[in-house]
mmCIF file of C-alpha atoms in Angstrom:
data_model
loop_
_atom_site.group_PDB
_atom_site.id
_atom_site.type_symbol
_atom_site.label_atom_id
_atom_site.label_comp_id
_atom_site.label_asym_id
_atom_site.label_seq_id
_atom_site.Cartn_x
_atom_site.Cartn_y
_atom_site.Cartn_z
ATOM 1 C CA UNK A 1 0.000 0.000 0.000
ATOM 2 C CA UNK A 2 2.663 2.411 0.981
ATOM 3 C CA UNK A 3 4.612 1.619 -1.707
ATOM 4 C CA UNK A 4 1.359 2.442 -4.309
ATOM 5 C CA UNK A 5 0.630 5.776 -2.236
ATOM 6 C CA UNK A 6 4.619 6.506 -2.998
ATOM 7 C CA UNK A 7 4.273 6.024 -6.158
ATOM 8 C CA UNK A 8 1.480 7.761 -7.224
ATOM 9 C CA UNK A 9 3.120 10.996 -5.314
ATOM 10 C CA UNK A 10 6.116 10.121 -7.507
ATOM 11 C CA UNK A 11 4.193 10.170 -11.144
ATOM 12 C CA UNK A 12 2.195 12.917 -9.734
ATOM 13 C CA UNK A 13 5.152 15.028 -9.160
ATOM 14 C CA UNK A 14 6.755 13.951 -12.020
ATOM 15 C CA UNK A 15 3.867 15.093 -14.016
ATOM 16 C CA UNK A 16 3.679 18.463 -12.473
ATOM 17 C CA UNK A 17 7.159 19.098 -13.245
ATOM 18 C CA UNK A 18 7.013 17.939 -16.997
ATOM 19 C CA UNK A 19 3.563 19.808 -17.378
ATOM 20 C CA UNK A 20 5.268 23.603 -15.496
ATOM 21 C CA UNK A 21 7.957 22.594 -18.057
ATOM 22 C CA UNK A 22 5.591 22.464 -21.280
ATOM 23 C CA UNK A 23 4.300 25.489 -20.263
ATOM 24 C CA UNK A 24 7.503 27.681 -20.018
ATOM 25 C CA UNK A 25 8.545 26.307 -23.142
ATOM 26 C CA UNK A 26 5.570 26.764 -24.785
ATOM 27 C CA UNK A 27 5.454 30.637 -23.539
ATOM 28 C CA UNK A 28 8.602 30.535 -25.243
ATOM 29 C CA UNK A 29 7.537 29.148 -28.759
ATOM 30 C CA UNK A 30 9.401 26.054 -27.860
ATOM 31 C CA UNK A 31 12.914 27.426 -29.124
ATOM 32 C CA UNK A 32 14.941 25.992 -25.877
ATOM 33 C CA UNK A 33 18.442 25.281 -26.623
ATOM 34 C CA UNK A 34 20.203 22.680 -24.461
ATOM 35 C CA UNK A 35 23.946 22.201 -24.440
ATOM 36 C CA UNK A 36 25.009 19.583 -21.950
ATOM 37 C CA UNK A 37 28.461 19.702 -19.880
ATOM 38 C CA UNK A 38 30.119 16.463 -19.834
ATOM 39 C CA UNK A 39 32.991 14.343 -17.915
ATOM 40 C CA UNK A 40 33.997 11.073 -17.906
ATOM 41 C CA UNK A 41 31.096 10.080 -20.085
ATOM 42 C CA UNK A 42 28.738 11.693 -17.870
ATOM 43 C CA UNK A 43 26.685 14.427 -17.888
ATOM 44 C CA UNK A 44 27.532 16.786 -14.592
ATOM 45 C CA UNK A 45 24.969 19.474 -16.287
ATOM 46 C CA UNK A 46 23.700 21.755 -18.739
ATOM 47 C CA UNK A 47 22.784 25.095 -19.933
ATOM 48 C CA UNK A 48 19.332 25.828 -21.706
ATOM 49 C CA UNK A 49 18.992 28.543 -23.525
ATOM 50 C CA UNK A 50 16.238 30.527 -25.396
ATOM 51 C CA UNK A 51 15.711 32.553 -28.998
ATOM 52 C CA UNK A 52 15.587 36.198 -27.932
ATOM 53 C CA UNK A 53 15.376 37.988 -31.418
ATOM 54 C CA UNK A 54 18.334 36.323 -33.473
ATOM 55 C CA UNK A 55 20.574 35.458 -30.610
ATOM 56 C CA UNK A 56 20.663 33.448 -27.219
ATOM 57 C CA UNK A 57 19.773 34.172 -24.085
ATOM 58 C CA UNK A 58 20.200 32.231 -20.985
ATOM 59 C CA UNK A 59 17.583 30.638 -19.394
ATOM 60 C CA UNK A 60 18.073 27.787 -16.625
ATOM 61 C CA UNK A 61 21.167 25.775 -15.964
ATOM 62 C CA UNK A 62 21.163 22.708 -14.390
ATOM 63 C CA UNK A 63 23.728 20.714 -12.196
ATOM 64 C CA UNK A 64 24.467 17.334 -11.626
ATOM 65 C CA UNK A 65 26.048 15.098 -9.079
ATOM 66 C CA UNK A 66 26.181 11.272 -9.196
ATOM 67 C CA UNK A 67 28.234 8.834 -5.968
ATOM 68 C CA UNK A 68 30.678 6.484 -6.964
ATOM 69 C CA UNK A 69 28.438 3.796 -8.714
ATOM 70 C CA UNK A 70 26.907 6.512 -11.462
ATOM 71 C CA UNK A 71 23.479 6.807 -9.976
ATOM 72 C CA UNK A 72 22.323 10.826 -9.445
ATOM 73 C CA UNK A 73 22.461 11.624 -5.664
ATOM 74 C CA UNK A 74 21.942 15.492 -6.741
ATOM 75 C CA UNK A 75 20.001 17.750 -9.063
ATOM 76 C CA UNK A 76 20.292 21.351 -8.914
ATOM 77 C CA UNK A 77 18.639 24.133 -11.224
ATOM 78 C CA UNK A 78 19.119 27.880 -11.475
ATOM 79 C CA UNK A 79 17.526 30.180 -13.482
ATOM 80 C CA UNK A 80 19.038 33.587 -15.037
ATOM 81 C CA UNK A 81 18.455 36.697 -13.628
ATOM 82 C CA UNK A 82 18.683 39.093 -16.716
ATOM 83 C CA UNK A 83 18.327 42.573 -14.355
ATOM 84 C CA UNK A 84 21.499 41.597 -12.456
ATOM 85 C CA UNK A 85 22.995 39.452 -15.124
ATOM 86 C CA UNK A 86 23.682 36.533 -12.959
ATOM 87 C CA UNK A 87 22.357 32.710 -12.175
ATOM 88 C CA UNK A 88 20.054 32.431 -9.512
ATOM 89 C CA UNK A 89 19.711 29.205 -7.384
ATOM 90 C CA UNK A 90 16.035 27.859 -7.567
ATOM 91 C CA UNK A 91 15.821 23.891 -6.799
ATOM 92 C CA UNK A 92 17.214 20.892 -5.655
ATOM 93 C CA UNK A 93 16.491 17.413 -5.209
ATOM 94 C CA UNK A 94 18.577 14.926 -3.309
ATOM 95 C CA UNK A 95 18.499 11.096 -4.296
ATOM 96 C CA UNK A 96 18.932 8.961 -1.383
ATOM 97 C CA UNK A 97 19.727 4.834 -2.473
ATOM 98 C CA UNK A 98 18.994 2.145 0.210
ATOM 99 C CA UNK A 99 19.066 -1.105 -1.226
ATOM 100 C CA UNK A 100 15.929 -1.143 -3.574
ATOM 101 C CA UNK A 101 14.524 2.378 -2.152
ATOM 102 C CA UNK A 102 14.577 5.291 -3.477
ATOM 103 C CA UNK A 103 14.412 9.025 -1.843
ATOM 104 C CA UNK A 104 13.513 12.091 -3.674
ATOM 105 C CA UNK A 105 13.861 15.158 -1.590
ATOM 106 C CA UNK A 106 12.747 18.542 -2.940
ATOM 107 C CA UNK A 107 14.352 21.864 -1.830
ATOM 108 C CA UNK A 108 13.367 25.021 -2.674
ATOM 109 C CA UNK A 109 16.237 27.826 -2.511
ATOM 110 C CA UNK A 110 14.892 30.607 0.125
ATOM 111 C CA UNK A 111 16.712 33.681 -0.840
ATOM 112 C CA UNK A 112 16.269 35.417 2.667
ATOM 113 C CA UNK A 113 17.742 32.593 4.643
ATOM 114 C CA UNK A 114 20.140 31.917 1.634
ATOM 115 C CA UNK A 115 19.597 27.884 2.082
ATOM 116 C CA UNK A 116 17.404 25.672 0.221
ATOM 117 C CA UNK A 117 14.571 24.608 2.387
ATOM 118 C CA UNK A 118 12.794 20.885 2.482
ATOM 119 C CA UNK A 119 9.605 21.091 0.772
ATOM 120 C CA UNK A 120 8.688 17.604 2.621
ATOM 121 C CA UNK A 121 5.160 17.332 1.073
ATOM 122 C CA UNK A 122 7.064 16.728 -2.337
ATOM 123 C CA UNK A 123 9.611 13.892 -0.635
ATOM 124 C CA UNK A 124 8.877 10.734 -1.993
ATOM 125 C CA UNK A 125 9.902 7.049 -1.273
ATOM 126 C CA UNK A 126 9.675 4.148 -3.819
ATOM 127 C CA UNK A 127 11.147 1.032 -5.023
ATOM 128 C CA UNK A 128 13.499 0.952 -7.942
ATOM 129 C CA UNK A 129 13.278 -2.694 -9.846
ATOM 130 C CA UNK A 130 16.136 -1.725 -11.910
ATOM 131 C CA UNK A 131 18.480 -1.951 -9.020
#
């Protein structure tokens, strides 16, 4: 049951990601430009940019982290800040691995406190089959 319930919370958030996603890029006429960083074969982020006239402007940039057996134990995304032309920290979501279980902590950067805070109604625990 739990592991249904976590699940669920999982596509669901999922789904509202993907779907706030559509809508930016959509608001955008779709012209997003990704160019990924990577090392070692893997990719430790990436920038996306969007059409503004006839050149590029950027738009979010994304950061990964992975632990020693290549799974993603961090996710971090920043968006660009054109009136003091500089990234500004946004999200992050921790993986946690335990055996078959998987944690996916959400943390939303609070610019007062300068710390990303646990949004714990978006934490969600499920089984991974492909472990």
């Amino acid at each position: 049951m739990k592991a249904k319930v976590s699940l669920k919370m999982f596509v669901l958030s999922t789904a509202l990601l993907v779907v706030s996603l559509a809508t930016s890029a959509r608001s955008y006429d779709n012209q997003l430009i990704y160019n990924p960083i990577e090392e070692n074969g893997m990719t430790v982020g990436q920038t996306v940019y969007k059409m503004d006239g006839n050149t590029l402007a950027n738009y979010m940039k994304y950061n990964y982290k992975y632990d020693d057996n290549k799974r993603m134990i961090e996710s971090e995304a920043l968006k660009w800040n054109s009136n003091k032309d500089e990234w500004e920290k946004d999200l992050r979501i921790n993986y946690t691995y335990e055996g078959k279980t998987v944690t996916t902590n959400y943390y939303k950067w609070n610019a007062k406190k300068q710390a990303y805070i646990l949004v714990p109604e978006m934490t969600v625990t499920m089984d991974n089959t492909n472990m």
